[in-house]
Tab-separated table of C-alpha atoms in Angstrom:
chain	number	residue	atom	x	y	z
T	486	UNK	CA	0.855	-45.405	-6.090
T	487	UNK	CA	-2.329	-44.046	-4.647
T	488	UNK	CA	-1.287	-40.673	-3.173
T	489	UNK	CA	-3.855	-41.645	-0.530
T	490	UNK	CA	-1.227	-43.950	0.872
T	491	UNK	CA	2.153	-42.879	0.362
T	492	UNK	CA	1.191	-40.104	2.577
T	493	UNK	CA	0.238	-42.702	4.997
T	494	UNK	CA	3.778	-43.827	4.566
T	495	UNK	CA	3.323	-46.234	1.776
T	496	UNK	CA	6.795	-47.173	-0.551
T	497	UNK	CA	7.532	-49.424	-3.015
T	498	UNK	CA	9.251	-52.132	-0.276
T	499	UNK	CA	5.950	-52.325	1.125
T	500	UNK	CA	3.877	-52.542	-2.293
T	501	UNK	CA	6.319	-55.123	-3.425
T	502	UNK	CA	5.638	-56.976	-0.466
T	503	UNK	CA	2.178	-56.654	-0.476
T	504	UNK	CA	1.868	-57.407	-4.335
T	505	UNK	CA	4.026	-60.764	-3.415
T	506	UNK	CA	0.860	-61.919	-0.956
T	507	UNK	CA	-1.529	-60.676	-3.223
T	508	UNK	CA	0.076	-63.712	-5.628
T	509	UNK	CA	-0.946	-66.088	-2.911
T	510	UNK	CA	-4.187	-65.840	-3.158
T	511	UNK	CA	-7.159	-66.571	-5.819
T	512	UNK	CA	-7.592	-64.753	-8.337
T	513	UNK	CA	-11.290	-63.909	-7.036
T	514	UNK	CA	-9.897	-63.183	-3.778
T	515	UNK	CA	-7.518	-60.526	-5.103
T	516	UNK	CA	-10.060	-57.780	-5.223
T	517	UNK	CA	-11.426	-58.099	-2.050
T	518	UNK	CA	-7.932	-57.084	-0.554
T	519	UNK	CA	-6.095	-53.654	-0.105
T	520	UNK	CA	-3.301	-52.333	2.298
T	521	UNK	CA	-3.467	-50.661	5.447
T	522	UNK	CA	-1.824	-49.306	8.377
T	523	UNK	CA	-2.488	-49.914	11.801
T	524	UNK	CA	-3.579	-46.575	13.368
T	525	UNK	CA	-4.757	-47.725	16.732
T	526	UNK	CA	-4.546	-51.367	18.434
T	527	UNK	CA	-7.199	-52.968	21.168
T	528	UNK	CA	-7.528	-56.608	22.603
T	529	UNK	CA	-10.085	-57.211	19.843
T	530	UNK	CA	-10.440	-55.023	17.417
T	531	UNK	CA	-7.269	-53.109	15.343
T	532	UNK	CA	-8.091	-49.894	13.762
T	533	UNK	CA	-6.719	-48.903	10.315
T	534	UNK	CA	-6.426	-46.528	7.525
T	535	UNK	CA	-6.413	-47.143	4.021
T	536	UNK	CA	-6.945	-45.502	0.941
T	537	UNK	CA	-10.684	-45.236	1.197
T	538	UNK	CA	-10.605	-44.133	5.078
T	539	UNK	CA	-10.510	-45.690	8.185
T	540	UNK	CA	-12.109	-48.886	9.746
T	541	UNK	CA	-12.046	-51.918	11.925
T	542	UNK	CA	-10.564	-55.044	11.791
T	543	UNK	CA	-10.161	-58.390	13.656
T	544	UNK	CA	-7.137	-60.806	13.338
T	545	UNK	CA	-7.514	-63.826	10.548
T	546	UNK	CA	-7.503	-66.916	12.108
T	547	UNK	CA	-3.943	-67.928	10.813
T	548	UNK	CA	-2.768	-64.783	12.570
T	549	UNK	CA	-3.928	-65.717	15.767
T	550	UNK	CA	-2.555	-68.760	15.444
T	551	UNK	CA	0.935	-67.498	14.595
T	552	UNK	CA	0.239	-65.069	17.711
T	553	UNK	CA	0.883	-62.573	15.127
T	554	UNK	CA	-0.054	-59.084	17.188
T	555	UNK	CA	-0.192	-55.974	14.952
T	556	UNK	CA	1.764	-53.081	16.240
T	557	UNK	CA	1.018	-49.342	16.151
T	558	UNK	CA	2.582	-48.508	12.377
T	559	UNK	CA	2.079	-52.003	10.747
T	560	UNK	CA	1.061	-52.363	7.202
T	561	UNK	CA	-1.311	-55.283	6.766
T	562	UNK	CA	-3.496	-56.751	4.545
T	563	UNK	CA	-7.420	-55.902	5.202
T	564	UNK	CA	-9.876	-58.296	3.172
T	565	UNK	CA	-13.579	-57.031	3.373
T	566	UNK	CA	-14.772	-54.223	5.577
T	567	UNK	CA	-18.002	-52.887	3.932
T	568	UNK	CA	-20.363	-52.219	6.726
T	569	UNK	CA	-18.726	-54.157	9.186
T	570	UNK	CA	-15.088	-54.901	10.507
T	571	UNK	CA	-12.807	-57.129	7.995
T	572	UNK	CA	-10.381	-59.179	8.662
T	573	UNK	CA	-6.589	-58.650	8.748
T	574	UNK	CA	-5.010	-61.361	6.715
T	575	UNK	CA	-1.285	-60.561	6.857
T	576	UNK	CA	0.878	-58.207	8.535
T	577	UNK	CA	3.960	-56.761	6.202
T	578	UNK	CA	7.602	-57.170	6.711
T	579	UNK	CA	8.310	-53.934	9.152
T	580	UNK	CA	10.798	-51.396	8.071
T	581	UNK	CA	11.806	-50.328	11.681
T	582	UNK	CA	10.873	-51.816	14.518
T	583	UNK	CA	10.984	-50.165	17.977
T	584	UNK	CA	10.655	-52.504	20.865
T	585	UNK	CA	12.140	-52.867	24.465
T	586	UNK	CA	12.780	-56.374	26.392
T	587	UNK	CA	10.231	-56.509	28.965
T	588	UNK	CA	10.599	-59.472	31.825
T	589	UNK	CA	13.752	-58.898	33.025
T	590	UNK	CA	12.693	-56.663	36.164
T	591	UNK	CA	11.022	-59.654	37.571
T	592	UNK	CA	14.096	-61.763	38.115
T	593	UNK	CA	13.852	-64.388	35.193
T	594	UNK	CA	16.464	-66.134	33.507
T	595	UNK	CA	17.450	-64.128	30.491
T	596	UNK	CA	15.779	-66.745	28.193
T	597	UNK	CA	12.880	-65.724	29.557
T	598	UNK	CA	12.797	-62.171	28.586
T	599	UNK	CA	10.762	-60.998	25.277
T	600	UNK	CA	10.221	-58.848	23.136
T	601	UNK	CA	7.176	-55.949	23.324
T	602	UNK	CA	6.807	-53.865	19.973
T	603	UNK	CA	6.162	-50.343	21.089
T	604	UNK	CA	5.182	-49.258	17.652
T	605	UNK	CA	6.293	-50.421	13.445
T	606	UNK	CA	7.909	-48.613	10.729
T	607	UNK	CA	8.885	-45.386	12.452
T	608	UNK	CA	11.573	-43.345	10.484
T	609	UNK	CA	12.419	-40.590	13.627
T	610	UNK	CA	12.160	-40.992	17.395
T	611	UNK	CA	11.600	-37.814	19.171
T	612	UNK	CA	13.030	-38.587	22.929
T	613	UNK	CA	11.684	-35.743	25.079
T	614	UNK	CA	12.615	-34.938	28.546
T	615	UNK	CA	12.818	-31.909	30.447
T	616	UNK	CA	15.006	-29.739	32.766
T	617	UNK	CA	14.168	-30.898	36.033
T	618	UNK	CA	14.667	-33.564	38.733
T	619	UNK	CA	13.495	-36.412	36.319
T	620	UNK	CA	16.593	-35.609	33.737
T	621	UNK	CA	18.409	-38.998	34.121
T	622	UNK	CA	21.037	-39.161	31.048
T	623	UNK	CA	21.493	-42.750	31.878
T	624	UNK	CA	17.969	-43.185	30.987
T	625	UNK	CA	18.307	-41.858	27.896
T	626	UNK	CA	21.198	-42.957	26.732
T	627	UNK	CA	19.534	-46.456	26.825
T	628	UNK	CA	16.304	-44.642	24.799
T	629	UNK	CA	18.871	-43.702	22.369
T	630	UNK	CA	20.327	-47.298	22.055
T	631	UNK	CA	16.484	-48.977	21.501
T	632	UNK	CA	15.619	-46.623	19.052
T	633	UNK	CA	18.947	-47.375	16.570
T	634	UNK	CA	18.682	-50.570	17.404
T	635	UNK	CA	15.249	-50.487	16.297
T	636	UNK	CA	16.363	-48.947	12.754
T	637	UNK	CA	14.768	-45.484	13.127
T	638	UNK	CA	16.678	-42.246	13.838
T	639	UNK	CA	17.088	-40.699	17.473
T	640	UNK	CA	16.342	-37.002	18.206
T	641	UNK	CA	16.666	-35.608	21.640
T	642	UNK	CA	14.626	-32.965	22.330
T	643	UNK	CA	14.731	-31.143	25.714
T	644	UNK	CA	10.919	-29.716	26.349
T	645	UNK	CA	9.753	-27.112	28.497
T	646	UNK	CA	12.843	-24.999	28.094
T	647	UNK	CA	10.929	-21.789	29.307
T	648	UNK	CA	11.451	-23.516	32.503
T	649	UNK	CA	15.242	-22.077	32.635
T	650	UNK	CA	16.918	-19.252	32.151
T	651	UNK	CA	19.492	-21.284	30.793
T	652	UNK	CA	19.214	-24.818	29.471
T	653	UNK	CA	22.868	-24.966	27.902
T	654	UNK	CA	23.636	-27.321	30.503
T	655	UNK	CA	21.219	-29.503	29.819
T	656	UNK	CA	21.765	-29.002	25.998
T	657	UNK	CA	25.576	-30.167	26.714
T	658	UNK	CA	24.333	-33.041	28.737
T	659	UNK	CA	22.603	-34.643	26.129
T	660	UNK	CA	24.943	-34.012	22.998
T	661	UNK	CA	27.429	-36.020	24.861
T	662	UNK	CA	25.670	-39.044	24.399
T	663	UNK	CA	26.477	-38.634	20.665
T	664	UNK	CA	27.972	-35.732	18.347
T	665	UNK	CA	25.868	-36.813	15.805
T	666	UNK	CA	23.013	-37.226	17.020
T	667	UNK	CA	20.169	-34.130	16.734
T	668	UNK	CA	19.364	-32.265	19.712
T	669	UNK	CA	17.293	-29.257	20.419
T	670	UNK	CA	15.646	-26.893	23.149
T	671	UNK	CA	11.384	-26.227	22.841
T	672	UNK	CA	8.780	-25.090	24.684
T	673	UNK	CA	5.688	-27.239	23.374
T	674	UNK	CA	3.198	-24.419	25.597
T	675	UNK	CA	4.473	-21.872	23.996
T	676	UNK	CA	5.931	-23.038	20.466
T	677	UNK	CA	9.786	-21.928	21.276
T	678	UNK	CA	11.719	-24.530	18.759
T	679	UNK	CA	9.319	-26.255	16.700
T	680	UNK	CA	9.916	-25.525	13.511
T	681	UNK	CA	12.944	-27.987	13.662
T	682	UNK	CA	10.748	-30.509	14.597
T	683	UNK	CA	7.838	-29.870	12.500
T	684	UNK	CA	11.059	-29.891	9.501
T	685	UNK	CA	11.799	-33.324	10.504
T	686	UNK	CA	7.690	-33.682	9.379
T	687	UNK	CA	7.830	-34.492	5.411
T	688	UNK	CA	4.990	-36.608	3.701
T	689	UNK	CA	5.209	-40.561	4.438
T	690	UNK	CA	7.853	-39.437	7.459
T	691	UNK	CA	6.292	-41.609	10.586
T	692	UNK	CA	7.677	-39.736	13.789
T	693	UNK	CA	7.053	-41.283	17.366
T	694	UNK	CA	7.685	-39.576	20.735
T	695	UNK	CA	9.191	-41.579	23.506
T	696	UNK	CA	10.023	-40.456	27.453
T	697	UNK	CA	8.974	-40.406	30.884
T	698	UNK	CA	5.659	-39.085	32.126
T	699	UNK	CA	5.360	-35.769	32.771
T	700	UNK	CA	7.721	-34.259	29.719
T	701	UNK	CA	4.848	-32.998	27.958
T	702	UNK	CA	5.003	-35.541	25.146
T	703	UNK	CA	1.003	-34.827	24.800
T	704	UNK	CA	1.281	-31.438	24.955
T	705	UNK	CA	4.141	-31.558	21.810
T	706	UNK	CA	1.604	-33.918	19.984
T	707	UNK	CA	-1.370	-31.122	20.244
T	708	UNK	CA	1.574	-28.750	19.291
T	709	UNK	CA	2.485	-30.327	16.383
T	710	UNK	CA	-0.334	-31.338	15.370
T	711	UNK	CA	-1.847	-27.918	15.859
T	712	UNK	CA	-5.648	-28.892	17.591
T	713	UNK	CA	-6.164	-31.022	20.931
T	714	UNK	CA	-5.697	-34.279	20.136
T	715	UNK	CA	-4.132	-35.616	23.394
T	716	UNK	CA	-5.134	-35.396	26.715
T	717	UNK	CA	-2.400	-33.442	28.991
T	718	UNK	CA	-2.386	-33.288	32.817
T	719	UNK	CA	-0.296	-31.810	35.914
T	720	UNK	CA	3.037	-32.412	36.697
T	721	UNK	CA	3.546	-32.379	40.380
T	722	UNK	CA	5.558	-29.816	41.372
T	723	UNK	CA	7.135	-31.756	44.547
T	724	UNK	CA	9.031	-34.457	42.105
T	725	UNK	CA	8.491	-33.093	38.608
T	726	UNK	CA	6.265	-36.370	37.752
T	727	UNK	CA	3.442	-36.670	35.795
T	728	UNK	CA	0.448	-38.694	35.497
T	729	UNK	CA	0.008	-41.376	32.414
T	730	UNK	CA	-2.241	-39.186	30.231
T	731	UNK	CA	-1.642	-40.911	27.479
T	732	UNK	CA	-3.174	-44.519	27.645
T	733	UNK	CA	-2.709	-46.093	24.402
T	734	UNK	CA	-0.831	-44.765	20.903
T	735	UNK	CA	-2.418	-43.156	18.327
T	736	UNK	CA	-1.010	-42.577	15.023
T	737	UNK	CA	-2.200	-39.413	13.931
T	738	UNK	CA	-1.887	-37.577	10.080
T	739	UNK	CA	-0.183	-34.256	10.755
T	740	UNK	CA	-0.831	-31.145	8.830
T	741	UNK	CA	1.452	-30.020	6.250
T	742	UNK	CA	2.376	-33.709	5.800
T	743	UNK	CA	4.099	-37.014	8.032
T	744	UNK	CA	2.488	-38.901	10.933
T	745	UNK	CA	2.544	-39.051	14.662
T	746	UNK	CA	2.868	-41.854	17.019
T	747	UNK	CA	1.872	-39.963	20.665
T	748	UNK	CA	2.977	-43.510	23.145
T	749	UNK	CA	2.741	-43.550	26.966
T	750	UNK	CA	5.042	-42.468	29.588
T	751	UNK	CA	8.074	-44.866	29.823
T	752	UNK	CA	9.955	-45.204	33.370
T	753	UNK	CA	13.183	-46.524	31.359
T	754	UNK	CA	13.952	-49.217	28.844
T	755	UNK	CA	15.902	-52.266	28.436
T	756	UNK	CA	17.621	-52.237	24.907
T	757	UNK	CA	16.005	-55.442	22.896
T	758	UNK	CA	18.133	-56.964	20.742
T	759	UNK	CA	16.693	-60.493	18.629
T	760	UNK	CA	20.556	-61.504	18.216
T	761	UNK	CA	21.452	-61.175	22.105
T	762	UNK	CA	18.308	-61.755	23.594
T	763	UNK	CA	19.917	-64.981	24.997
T	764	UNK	CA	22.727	-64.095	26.904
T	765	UNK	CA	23.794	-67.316	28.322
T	766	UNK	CA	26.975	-66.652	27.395
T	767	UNK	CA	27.313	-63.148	29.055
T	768	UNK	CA	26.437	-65.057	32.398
T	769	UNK	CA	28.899	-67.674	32.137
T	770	UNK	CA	31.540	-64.613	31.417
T	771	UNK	CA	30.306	-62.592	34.072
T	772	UNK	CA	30.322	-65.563	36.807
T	773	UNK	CA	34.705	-65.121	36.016
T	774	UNK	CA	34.757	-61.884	36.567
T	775	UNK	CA	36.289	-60.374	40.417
T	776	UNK	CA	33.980	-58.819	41.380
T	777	UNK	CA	30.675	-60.074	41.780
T	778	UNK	CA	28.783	-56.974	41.264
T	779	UNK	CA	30.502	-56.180	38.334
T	780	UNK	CA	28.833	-53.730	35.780
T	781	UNK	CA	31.235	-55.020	33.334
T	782	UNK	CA	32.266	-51.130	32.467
T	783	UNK	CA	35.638	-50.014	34.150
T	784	UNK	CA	36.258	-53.018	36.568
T	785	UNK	CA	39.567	-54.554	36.612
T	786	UNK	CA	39.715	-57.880	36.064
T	787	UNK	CA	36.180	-57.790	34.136
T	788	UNK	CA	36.337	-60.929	31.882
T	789	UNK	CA	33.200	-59.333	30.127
T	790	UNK	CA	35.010	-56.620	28.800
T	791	UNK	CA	38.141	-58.959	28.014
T	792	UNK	CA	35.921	-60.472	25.879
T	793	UNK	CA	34.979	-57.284	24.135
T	794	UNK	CA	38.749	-56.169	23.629
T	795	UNK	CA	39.320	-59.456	22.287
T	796	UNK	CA	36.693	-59.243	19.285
T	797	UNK	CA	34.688	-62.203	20.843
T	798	UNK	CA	31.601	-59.759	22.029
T	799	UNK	CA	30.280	-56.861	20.266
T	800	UNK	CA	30.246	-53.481	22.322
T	801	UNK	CA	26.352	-53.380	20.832
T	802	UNK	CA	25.475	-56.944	22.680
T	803	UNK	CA	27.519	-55.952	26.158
T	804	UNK	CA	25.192	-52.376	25.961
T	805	UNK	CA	21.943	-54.707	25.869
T	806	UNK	CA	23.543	-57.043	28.080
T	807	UNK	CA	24.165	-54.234	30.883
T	808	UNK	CA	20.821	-52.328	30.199
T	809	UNK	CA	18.978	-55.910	31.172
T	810	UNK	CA	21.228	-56.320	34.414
T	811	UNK	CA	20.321	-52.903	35.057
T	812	UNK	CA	16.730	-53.457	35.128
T	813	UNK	CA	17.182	-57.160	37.361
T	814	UNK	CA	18.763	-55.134	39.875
């Protein structure tokens, strides 16, 4: 294995993969091809990283066909590329895969709703927020659902902590939403806390940071990755809200080893899950229950949760369930 690659995150699972396309094609065919990842997506070009660098690509015609979209963190196939962009001929079964359901805020029948791949084959989530008025644990709770739903592990990390005298609060706060889960207390402006996060770095380790605008996710990717490589901005000190700096996702090589996804500011998330995204069934249940606002959590006579107690609905399903009510209300 080209050491070229596996600190680009390469394994065997993917070469085996990759090795198992290769056998599709011709035998003169076979050494135009070589792997890549997906370092940076636009409407008509996809930039990647291989072995010998980085380059552009467009889609292969049987991709666009399949409306195949590469995802920030993909592994594909690139054929060609010398002195112009070649062509992506397969995208590679995904380790991880961190999406959210996106259609459900605009009153559509649950069938309706789909999937939107925020980025591929992430091993650790960093979910940043920050001590002040935006701190919604709600919110992150359902962060913390998408990404282990998504395969990858969840870290909460609570920036700006110079901002307090005293963050244990806050600390508290989030290590209630799971005693296993990692948690820790930085200061990305003034490097307070990350070593433990620059730890979780390790060669082939993809790590993507998640969370509202305005927690300083840009200024931990410049931290991290020790030079300015995302644009910051003001937070406004009236509502603690910042500004979408960040505009697209980059996946960056860190020094020292591992690689950073940097995405945009998220408002919230709806939990997607491919085995409930049809929740047909959740409806009819609901439609029984008393109440007609029912959040299906602590309500008596909530034939939702009946249905839990009795085995018949999984407590994983009713949690993407209520995170999609939540964002049709």
């Amino acid at each position: 294995m080209l050491p070229e690659l596996r600190a680009l995150g390469w394994g065997a699972d993917f070469e085996s993969d990759y090795q198992a396309f290769c056998r599709t094609l011709t035998p003169e065919a076979q050494p135009q091809v070589q792997p890549v990842r997906v370092v940076g997506t636009g409407r008509q070009i996809v930039h990647v990283r291989g072995a010998h660098g980085d380059t552009e690509a467009r889609l292969a015609g049987t991709l666009r066909q399949e409306q195949v979209a590469p995802a920030i963190g993909d592994w594909a196939v690139l054929e060609g590329a010398d002195g112009g962009p070649g062509r992506l001929l397969q995208v590679l079964p995904r380790r991880t895969t961190f999406s959210r359901a996106v259609g459900a805020d605009e009153g559509r029948r649950p069938q309706a709703v789909r999937q939107q791949v925020i980025a591929a084959n992430v091993d650790v989530v960093l979910i940043v927020t920050a001590p002040d008025a935006d701190f919604d644990l709600d919110r992150l709770e359902r962060y913390v659902q998408a990404v282990q739903a998504s395969g990858a592990q969840p870290v909460l990390v609570l920036n700006k902590a110079d901002l307090r005298p005293d963050v244990g609060w806050y600390l508290d706060e989030l290590q209630s939403l799971g005693a296993e889960l990692e948690v820790h207390a930085v200061s990305a402006a003034d490097g307070q806390g990350l070593d433990a996060l620059q730890a979780l770095l390790t060669e082939g380790v993809t790590l993507a940071l998640i969370g509202s605008s305005g927690v300083g996710k840009s200024t931990l990717t410049n931290a991290l990755l020790r030079r300015e490589a995302a644009q910051t901005g003001a937070v406004r000190a009236s509502d603690s809200q910042g500004r979408h700096t960040t505009t697209t996702r980059t996946l960056y090589l860190v020094p020292g080893g591992g690689l950073l996804i940097d995405n945009p500011g998220l408002r919230d998330i709806a939990v997607w899950d491919a085995a409930a995204a049809d929740f047909d069934d959740l409806e009819d249940l609901a439609a029984q229950c008393r109440f007609r606002k029912c959040t299906h959590t602590t309500e008596p006579g909530c034939a939702v949760q009946a249905a839990v107690q009795a085995g018949e609905v999984s407590a994983a399903r009713l949690a993407a369930f209520q995170a999609q009510q939540r964002q049709r209300r």
